[in-house]
Short mmCIF file of C-alpha atoms and ligand atoms in Angstrom, two decimals:
data_model
loop_
_atom_site.label_atom_id
_atom_site.label_comp_id
_atom_site.label_asym_id
_atom_site.label_seq_id
_atom_site.Cartn_x
_atom_site.Cartn_y
_atom_site.Cartn_z
CA UNK A 1 20.22 -13.70 25.49
CA UNK A 2 19.97 -12.41 28.91
CA UNK A 3 20.21 -8.63 29.29
CA UNK A 4 23.37 -6.99 30.77
CA UNK A 5 23.26 -6.04 34.65
CA UNK A 6 22.78 -2.09 33.82
CA UNK A 7 19.74 -3.18 31.34
CA UNK A 8 18.44 -5.33 34.23
CA UNK A 9 18.60 -2.23 36.67
CA UNK A 10 17.13 -0.05 34.05
CA UNK A 11 14.08 -2.61 33.65
CA UNK A 12 13.86 -2.85 37.37
CA UNK A 13 13.53 0.92 37.82
CA UNK A 14 10.75 0.91 34.69
CA UNK A 15 8.80 -2.08 36.25
CA UNK A 16 8.42 -0.52 39.79
CA UNK A 17 6.29 2.34 37.96
CA UNK A 18 4.00 -0.27 35.93
CA UNK A 19 0.50 -0.34 37.97
CA UNK A 20 0.07 -4.16 37.56
CA UNK A 21 3.47 -4.39 39.49
CA UNK A 22 3.09 -1.48 42.34
CA UNK A 23 2.33 -3.93 44.83
CA UNK A 24 5.13 -6.64 44.79
CA UNK A 25 8.21 -6.69 46.53
CA UNK A 26 11.78 -5.61 45.53
CA UNK A 27 12.93 -8.96 45.33
CA UNK A 28 10.32 -10.23 43.22
CA UNK A 29 10.69 -7.43 40.79
CA UNK A 30 14.31 -8.22 40.60
CA UNK A 31 13.36 -11.40 39.74
CA UNK A 32 10.72 -10.28 36.97
CA UNK A 33 13.42 -7.80 35.56
CA UNK A 34 15.73 -10.99 34.88
CA UNK A 35 13.14 -12.65 32.96
CA UNK A 36 12.39 -9.75 30.81
CA UNK A 37 13.97 -9.48 27.57
CA UNK A 38 14.09 -6.04 25.67
CA UNK A 39 13.57 -5.59 22.06
CA UNK A 40 13.35 -2.27 19.80
CA UNK A 41 11.30 -1.37 16.94
CA UNK A 42 11.55 1.26 14.68
CA UNK A 43 8.71 3.98 13.87
CA UNK A 44 6.44 2.02 11.66
CA UNK A 45 7.77 -1.46 12.81
CA UNK A 46 5.18 -4.33 13.12
CA UNK A 47 5.54 -6.32 16.53
CA UNK A 48 2.95 -8.96 15.79
CA UNK A 49 -0.06 -9.41 13.63
CA UNK A 50 -3.64 -10.23 14.33
CA UNK A 51 -4.03 -13.90 14.56
CA UNK A 52 -0.54 -14.39 15.47
CA UNK A 53 0.01 -17.22 17.51
CA UNK A 54 2.20 -15.90 20.42
CA UNK A 55 1.38 -15.63 24.22
CA UNK A 56 3.68 -13.51 25.97
CA UNK A 57 3.21 -10.08 27.43
CA UNK A 58 5.03 -7.02 26.39
CA UNK A 59 5.91 -4.09 28.27
CA UNK A 60 6.68 -0.68 26.96
CA UNK A 61 9.91 0.83 28.17
CA UNK A 62 9.91 3.45 25.96
CA UNK A 63 7.81 5.05 22.73
CA UNK A 64 4.50 4.68 21.63
CA UNK A 65 2.55 1.95 20.04
CA UNK A 66 -0.96 0.87 18.61
CA UNK A 67 -3.48 -1.68 18.54
CA UNK A 68 -5.41 -2.13 15.53
CA UNK A 69 -7.55 -3.85 12.92
CA UNK A 70 -7.35 -3.77 9.30
CA UNK A 71 -9.71 -4.86 6.72
CA UNK A 72 -8.97 -6.36 3.36
CA UNK A 73 -8.47 -3.11 1.46
CA UNK A 74 -5.79 -2.35 4.69
CA UNK A 75 -8.26 0.36 5.88
CA UNK A 76 -7.09 0.69 9.60
CA UNK A 77 -9.29 0.78 13.09
CA UNK A 78 -7.36 2.05 15.73
CA UNK A 79 -8.30 0.14 19.05
CA UNK A 80 -5.63 1.74 21.77
CA UNK A 81 -2.59 3.54 21.96
CA UNK A 82 0.16 2.43 24.29
CA UNK A 83 2.71 4.43 26.17
CA UNK A 84 5.67 4.46 28.48
CA UNK A 85 4.41 1.80 31.52
CA UNK A 86 1.58 0.39 29.50
CA UNK A 87 1.34 -3.36 28.59
CA UNK A 88 -0.17 -5.06 25.65
CA UNK A 89 -0.47 -9.03 24.67
CA UNK A 90 -2.66 -9.85 28.08
CA UNK A 91 -5.34 -11.24 25.85
CA UNK A 92 -3.47 -13.99 23.99
CA UNK A 93 -1.49 -14.73 27.48
CA UNK A 94 -4.52 -15.36 29.24
CA UNK A 95 -6.92 -17.17 27.02
CA UNK A 96 -4.27 -18.83 24.83
CA UNK A 97 -6.18 -17.64 21.52
CA UNK A 98 -4.29 -15.93 18.77
CA UNK A 99 -3.64 -12.15 18.86
CA UNK A 100 -6.58 -9.94 18.71
CA UNK A 101 -5.00 -7.13 16.83
CA UNK A 102 -1.88 -5.97 15.07
CA UNK A 103 0.81 -4.03 16.92
CA UNK A 104 2.75 -1.23 15.28
CA UNK A 105 5.37 1.20 16.66
CA UNK A 106 4.02 4.80 16.25
CA UNK A 107 7.50 6.04 17.56
CA UNK A 108 10.70 4.38 17.92
CA UNK A 109 10.01 1.88 20.99
CA UNK A 110 11.81 -0.23 23.50
CA UNK A 111 9.61 -3.08 24.95
CA UNK A 112 9.96 -5.53 27.43
CA UNK A 113 8.87 -9.30 26.65
CA UNK A 114 7.97 -11.18 29.66
CA UNK A 115 7.37 -14.90 28.86
CA UNK A 116 3.78 -16.23 29.50
CA UNK A 117 5.09 -18.77 31.97
CA UNK A 118 6.92 -16.25 34.08
CA UNK A 119 3.86 -13.80 34.06
CA UNK A 120 1.35 -16.50 35.16
CA UNK A 121 4.23 -17.62 37.98
CA UNK A 122 4.34 -14.16 39.35
CA UNK A 123 0.82 -13.77 39.63
CA UNK A 124 0.61 -17.01 41.23
CA UNK A 125 2.83 -15.68 43.74
CA UNK A 126 1.65 -12.03 43.84
CA UNK A 127 -2.09 -12.24 43.47
CA UNK A 128 -2.54 -8.36 43.50
CA UNK A 129 -0.79 -8.48 39.96
CA UNK A 130 -4.31 -10.16 38.70
CA UNK A 131 -6.41 -7.83 40.60
CA UNK A 132 -4.59 -4.64 39.22
CA UNK A 133 -4.66 -6.44 35.66
CA UNK A 134 -7.99 -6.78 35.96
CA UNK A 135 -8.55 -2.96 36.91
CA UNK A 136 -6.91 -2.14 33.63
CA UNK A 137 -8.41 -4.61 31.22
CA UNK A 138 -11.79 -3.37 32.86
CA UNK A 139 -10.65 0.59 31.81
CA UNK A 140 -9.91 -0.87 28.48
CA UNK A 141 -13.42 -2.42 28.02
CA UNK A 142 -15.11 0.88 28.92
CA UNK A 143 -13.01 2.81 26.57
CA UNK A 144 -14.07 0.08 23.95
CA UNK A 145 -17.71 0.35 25.05
CA UNK A 146 -17.35 4.08 24.34
CA UNK A 147 -15.78 3.82 20.96
CA UNK A 148 -18.65 1.18 20.14
CA UNK A 149 -21.15 3.72 21.22
CA UNK A 150 -19.73 6.53 19.19
CA UNK A 151 -19.40 4.45 15.98
CA UNK A 152 -22.84 3.47 16.11
CA UNK A 153 -24.79 6.56 17.47
CA UNK A 154 -22.53 9.63 16.09
CA UNK A 155 -21.74 10.69 12.89
CA UNK A 156 -18.41 11.32 11.37
CA UNK A 157 -18.27 15.08 12.23
CA UNK A 158 -19.28 14.56 15.72
CA UNK A 159 -16.70 11.51 16.24
CA UNK A 160 -14.19 13.83 14.46
CA UNK A 161 -15.20 16.53 17.26
CA UNK A 162 -14.99 14.18 20.23
CA UNK A 163 -11.82 12.43 19.20
CA UNK A 164 -10.02 16.12 18.62
CA UNK A 165 -11.10 17.41 22.01
CA UNK A 166 -10.05 14.21 23.47
CA UNK A 167 -6.59 14.91 22.30
CA UNK A 168 -6.52 18.61 22.72
CA UNK A 169 -7.61 18.14 26.49
CA UNK A 170 -4.42 15.63 27.02
CA UNK A 171 -2.36 17.93 25.26
CA UNK A 172 -3.94 21.18 27.06
CA UNK A 173 -2.97 23.95 24.30
CA UNK A 174 -5.62 26.54 23.63
CA UNK A 175 -5.05 29.77 21.76
CA UNK A 176 -5.78 33.46 22.62
CA UNK A 177 -9.29 32.81 21.75
CA UNK A 178 -9.49 29.77 23.87
CA UNK A 179 -9.77 27.01 20.80
CA UNK A 180 -7.90 24.28 21.67
CA UNK A 181 -4.79 23.36 19.59
CA UNK A 182 -4.12 19.85 18.34
CA UNK A 183 -1.20 19.14 16.03
CA UNK A 184 -2.36 18.20 12.39
CA UNK A 185 -2.87 14.48 11.93
CA UNK A 186 -3.15 13.03 8.41
CA UNK A 187 -6.86 12.51 7.20
CA UNK A 188 -5.66 8.78 7.08
CA UNK A 189 -4.67 8.99 10.99
CA UNK A 190 -8.10 10.37 11.79
CA UNK A 191 -10.13 7.75 9.54
CA UNK A 192 -8.26 4.92 11.32
CA UNK A 193 -8.94 6.45 14.98
CA UNK A 194 -12.72 7.18 14.16
CA UNK A 195 -13.81 4.11 12.07
CA UNK A 196 -14.33 6.37 9.05
CA UNK A 197 -13.22 6.42 5.35
CA UNK A 198 -10.64 8.80 4.51
CA UNK A 199 -13.40 10.56 1.61
CA UNK A 200 -15.90 10.78 4.82
CA UNK A 201 -13.13 12.46 6.82
CA UNK A 202 -12.54 15.12 4.01
CA UNK A 203 -16.10 15.61 3.95
CA UNK A 204 -16.46 16.12 7.68
CA UNK A 205 -13.71 18.56 7.98
CA UNK A 206 -15.33 20.86 5.02
CA UNK A 207 -18.72 20.80 7.16
CA UNK A 208 -16.79 21.47 10.63
CA UNK A 209 -14.90 24.43 9.04
CA UNK A 210 -17.93 26.02 7.25
CA UNK A 211 -19.48 25.57 11.06
CA UNK A 212 -16.54 27.06 12.43
CA UNK A 213 -16.07 24.13 14.74
CA UNK A 214 -12.99 23.12 13.63
CA UNK A 215 -10.32 25.23 11.49
CA UNK A 216 -7.10 24.17 10.06
CA UNK A 217 -4.35 26.73 10.68
CA UNK A 218 -0.82 26.82 10.21
CA UNK A 219 -0.12 22.98 10.83
CA UNK A 220 -2.71 22.75 13.60
CA UNK A 221 -6.49 22.21 14.12
CA UNK A 222 -8.02 24.60 16.03
CA UNK A 223 -11.33 23.30 17.86
CA UNK A 224 -14.12 25.73 19.51
CA UNK A 225 -14.30 24.31 22.96
CA UNK A 226 -17.27 22.05 23.49
CA UNK A 227 -19.11 24.11 26.07
CA UNK A 228 -19.73 26.53 23.32
CA UNK A 229 -20.34 24.10 20.37
P1 CMP B 301 -3.58 -9.76 22.36
O1 CMP B 301 -4.80 -10.30 21.74
O2 CMP B 301 -2.62 -10.69 23.01
O3 CMP B 301 -2.69 -9.13 21.27
C1 CMP B 301 -3.08 -7.68 20.99
C2 CMP B 301 -3.35 -6.74 22.08
O4 CMP B 301 -3.93 -5.56 21.75
C3 CMP B 301 -4.18 -7.50 23.04
O5 CMP B 301 -3.83 -8.53 23.35
C4 CMP B 301 -4.74 -6.40 24.06
O6 CMP B 301 -3.24 -6.10 24.68
C5 CMP B 301 -4.78 -5.33 22.89
N1 CMP B 301 -6.07 -4.92 22.67
C6 CMP B 301 -6.82 -5.43 21.47
N2 CMP B 301 -8.04 -5.09 21.79
C7 CMP B 301 -8.08 -4.00 22.52
C8 CMP B 301 -8.99 -3.00 23.23
N3 CMP B 301 -10.16 -3.08 22.67
N4 CMP B 301 -8.66 -2.27 23.93
C9 CMP B 301 -7.28 -2.15 24.37
N5 CMP B 301 -6.40 -2.90 23.99
C10 CMP B 301 -6.84 -3.72 23.26
#
């Protein structure tokens, strides 16, 4: 089913702000917008599972999603999160192999789906899309390298502090003593984000509280700034 005219206009507006489409003409953006089908997912909904065989590209029009791996017990490792303007699904699109990860909506989300053939056609006609796409894929690889480094070289408590500081610096909230403030995440969520068990997170939080590096207060984690750690 095609989108309504109003939806096409909205998709066009969003596409214009997406880095991989920044250098293409208005006319071509309009053409791509017509090929995009919108879908909505409720918080917790699964877009696709690791090993699924599909090859389309997904563009986040609204909301937040995450790409994860799961082990047999259902323990999760979060590889990346995607916000408005980000895209995912480029790996299967490019190499034709099954999905490398499971995609879940962290919030109610709206996605634009662009068929593989339309995207490949767009790249052929606008090679700058491929160059911008490569830059983003390389950025993701660098982030993954950094995650592998953390997993191999740092203990759970060090990984936890690094994660919390990373979130804190994005959110930018500090209390009067200069401690960063991060709204509390569940131990399960923290475990999934740093590749640790929930038990290891619980132990690490106790150690960090004793060292006064991460303190839990009124629904927040208070984190001592790294320059003083
Ligand atoms: P695809 O393999 O098609 O489906 C899962 C998607 O998750 C994948 O494409 C990427 O878009 C995304 N993904 C998988 N691994 C990573 C990673 N290490 N960093 C960022 N995104 C990833």
